Short mmCIF file of C-alpha atoms in Angstrom, two decimals:
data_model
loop_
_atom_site.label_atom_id
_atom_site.label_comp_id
_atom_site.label_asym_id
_atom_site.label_seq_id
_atom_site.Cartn_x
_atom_site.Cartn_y
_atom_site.Cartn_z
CA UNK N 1 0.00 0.00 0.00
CA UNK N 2 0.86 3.10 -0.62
CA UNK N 3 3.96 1.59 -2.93
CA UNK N 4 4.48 3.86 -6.82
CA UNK N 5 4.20 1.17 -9.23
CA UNK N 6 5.03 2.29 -13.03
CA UNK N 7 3.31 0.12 -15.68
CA UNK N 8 5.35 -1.11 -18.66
CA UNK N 9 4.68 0.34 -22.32
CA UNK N 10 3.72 -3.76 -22.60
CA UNK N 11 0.67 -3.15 -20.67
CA UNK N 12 -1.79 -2.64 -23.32
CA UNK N 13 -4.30 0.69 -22.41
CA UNK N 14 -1.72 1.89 -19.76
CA UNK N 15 -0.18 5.58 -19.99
CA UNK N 16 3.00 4.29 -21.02
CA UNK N 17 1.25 1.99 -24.02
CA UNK N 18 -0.86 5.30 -24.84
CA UNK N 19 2.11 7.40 -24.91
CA UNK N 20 4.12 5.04 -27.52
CA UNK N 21 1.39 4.22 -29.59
CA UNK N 22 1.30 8.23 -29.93
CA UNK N 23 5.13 8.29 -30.98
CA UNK N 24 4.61 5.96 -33.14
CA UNK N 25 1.95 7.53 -35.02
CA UNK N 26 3.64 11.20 -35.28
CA UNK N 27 6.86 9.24 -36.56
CA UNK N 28 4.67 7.87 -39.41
CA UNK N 29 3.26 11.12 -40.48
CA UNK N 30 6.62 12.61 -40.34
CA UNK N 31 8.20 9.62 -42.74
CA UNK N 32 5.26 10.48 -45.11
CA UNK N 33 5.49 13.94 -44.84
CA UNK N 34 1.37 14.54 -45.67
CA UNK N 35 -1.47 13.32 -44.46
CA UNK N 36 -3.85 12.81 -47.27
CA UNK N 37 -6.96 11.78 -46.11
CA UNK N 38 -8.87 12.30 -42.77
CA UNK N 39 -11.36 9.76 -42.60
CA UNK N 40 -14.09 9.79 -40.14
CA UNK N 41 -16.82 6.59 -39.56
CA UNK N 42 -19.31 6.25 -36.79
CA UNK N 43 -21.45 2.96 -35.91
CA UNK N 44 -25.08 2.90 -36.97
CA UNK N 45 -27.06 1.10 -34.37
CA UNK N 46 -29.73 0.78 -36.96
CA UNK N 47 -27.15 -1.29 -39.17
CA UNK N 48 -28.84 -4.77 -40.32
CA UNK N 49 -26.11 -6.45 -39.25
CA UNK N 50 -27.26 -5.30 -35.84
CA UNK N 51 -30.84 -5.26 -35.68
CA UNK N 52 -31.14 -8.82 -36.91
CA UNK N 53 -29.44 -10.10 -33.85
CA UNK N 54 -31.17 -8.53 -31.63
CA UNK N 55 -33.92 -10.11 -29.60
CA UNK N 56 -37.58 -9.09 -29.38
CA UNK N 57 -37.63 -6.36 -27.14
CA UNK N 58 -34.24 -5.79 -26.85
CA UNK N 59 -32.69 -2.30 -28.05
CA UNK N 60 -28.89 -1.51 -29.72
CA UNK N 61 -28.00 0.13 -26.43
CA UNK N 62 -28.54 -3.55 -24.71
CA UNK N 63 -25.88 -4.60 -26.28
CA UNK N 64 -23.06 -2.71 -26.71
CA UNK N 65 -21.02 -5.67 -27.34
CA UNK N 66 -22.79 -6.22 -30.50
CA UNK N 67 -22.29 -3.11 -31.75
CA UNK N 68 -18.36 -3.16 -31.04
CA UNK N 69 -18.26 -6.41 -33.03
CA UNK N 70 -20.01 -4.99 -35.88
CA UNK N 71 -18.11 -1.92 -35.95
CA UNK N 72 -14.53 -3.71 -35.85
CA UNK N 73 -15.95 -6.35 -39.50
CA UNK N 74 -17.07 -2.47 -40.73
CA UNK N 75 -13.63 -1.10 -40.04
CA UNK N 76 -11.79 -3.91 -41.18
CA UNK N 77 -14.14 -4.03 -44.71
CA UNK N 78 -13.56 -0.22 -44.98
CA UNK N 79 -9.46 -0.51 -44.36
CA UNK N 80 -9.45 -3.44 -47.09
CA UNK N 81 -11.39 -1.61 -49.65
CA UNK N 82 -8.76 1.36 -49.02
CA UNK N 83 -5.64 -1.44 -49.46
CA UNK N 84 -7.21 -2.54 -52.79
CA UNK N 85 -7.24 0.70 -53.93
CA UNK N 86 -10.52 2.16 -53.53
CA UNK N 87 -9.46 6.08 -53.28
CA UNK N 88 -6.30 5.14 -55.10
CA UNK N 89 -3.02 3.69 -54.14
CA UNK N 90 -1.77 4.33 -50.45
CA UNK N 91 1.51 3.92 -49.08
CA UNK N 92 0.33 3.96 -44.59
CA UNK N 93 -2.54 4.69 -42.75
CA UNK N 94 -3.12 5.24 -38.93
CA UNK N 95 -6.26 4.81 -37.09
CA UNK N 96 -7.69 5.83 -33.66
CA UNK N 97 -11.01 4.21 -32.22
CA UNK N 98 -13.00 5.93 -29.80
CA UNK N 99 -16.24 5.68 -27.88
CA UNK N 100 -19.09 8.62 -27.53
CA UNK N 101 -21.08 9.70 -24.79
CA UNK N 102 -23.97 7.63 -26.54
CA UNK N 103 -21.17 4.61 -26.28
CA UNK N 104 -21.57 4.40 -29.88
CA UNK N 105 -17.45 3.63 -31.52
CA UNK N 106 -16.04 6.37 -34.17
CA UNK N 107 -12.88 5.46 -36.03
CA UNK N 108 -10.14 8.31 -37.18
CA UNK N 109 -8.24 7.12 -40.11
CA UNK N 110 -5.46 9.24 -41.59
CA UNK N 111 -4.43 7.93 -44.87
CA UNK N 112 -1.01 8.79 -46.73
CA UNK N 113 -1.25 8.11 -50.24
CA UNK N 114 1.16 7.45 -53.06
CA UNK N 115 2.18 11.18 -54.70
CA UNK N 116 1.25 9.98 -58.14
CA UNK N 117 -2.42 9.25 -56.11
CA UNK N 118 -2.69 12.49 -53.97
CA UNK N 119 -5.60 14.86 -54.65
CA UNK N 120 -4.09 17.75 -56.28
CA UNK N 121 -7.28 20.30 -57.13
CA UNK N 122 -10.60 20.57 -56.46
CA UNK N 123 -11.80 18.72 -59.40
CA UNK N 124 -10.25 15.47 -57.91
CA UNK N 125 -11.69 16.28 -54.58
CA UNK N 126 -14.71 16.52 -56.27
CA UNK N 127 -14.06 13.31 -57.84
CA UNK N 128 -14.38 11.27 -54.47
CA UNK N 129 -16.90 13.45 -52.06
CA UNK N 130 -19.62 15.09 -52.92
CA UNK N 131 -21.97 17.54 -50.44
CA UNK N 132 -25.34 17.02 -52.77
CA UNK N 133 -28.27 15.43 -51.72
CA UNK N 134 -28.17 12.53 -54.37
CA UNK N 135 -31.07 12.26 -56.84
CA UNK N 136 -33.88 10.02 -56.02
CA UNK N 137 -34.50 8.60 -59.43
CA UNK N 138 -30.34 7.34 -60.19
CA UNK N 139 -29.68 6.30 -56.40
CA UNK N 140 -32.63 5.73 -54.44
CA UNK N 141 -30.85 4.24 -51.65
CA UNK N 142 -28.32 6.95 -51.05
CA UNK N 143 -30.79 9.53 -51.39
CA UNK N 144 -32.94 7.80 -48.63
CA UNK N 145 -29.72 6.95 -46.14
CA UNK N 146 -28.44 10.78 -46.45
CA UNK N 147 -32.19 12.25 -45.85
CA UNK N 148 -32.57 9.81 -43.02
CA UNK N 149 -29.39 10.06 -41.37
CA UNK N 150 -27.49 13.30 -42.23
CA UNK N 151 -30.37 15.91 -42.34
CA UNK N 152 -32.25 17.53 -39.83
CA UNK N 153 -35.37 18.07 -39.66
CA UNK N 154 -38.85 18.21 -39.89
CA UNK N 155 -39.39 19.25 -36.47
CA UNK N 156 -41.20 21.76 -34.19
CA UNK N 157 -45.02 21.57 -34.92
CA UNK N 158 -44.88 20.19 -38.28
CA UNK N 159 -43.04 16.88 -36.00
CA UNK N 160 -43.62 17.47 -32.20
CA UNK N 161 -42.41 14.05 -31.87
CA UNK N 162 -39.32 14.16 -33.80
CA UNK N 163 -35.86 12.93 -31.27
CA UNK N 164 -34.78 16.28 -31.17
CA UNK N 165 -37.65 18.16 -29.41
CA UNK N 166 -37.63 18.98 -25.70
CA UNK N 167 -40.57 17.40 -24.11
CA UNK N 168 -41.11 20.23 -21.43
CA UNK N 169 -40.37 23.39 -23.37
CA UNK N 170 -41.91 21.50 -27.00
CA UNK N 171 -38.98 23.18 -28.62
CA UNK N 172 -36.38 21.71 -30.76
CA UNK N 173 -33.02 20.87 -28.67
CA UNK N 174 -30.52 22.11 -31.88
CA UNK N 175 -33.06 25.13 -31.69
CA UNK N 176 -34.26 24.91 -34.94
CA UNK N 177 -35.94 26.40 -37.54
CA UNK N 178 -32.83 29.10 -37.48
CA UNK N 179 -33.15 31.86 -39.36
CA UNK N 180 -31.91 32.15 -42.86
CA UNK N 181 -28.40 34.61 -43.50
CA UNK N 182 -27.63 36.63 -46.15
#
């Protein structure tokens, strides 16, 4: 009792463990120079894969372990679609999992690509991301996930029981409808 006891770097989660895995990360950004990509994915607990294992009755929050299982087969389909060349050829990668207050995993990927694959104008950005609402008619299915998932709204009293309203105050919690800006 009362004795200091320093963990090894061996002992995985420990400060020491934290701190290295750290180094190590900043050493491969400075070998590469340029990070390329910043890649950000978040767990869905409405993901099939999820909600078909679940029980009657039971919600995604009951089982967080599900969700962490899920997540890791996402992350490690996502990280082979980026080896075989998906946004072109890469030369390293790091990645960072965390957890948010929900408990829901989010994955930080930092990708270094080859210089004869880097993104060199807006027109190749352009190429890979796009911030449209995709057209109904050509991709159904990505024009219902984005509208489902990435937009906000209707809410107020054209919804009064949309997630986002306040029960007591019957007010929206991201306080919208804001008003428009010039």
């Amino acid at each position: 009792l009362g004795k200091l006891v320093v963990l090894p770097s061996s002992y995985t989660n420990g400060p020491r463990y934290m701190q290295q895995l750290f180094q190590d990360a900043m050493a491969i950004g400075r070998y590469y120079k340029k990070i390329d990509l910043f890649i950000t994915m978040t767990a869905n607990p409405n993901w099939v894969e999820i909600s078909a294992e679940l029980p009657p009755g039971q919600h995604p929050s009951d089982r967080p372990d599900l969700i962490s299982r899920v997540f890791h087969e996402k992350i490690k389909l996502l990280m082979q679609k980026i080896r075989d060349g998906a946004l072109g050829k890469w030369v390293g990668h790091v990645y960072t999992i965390e957890f948010q207050k929900r408990g829901l995993p989010h994955v930080h990927i930092l990708l270094f690509m080859d210089p004869d694959s880097r993104l060199h104008s807006p027109e190749m950005v352009d190429e890979i991301i796009s911030a449209k609402i995709p057209d109904p008619q050509t991709h159904p299915l990505l024009h219902d996930l984005v509208c489902r998932f990435m937009i906000h709204g209707p809410c107020g009293v054209h919804n009064p029981d949309a997630p986002c309203m306040k029960n007591a105050q019957k007010r929206c919690s991201k306080n919208f409808p804001r008003p428009f800006q010039e």
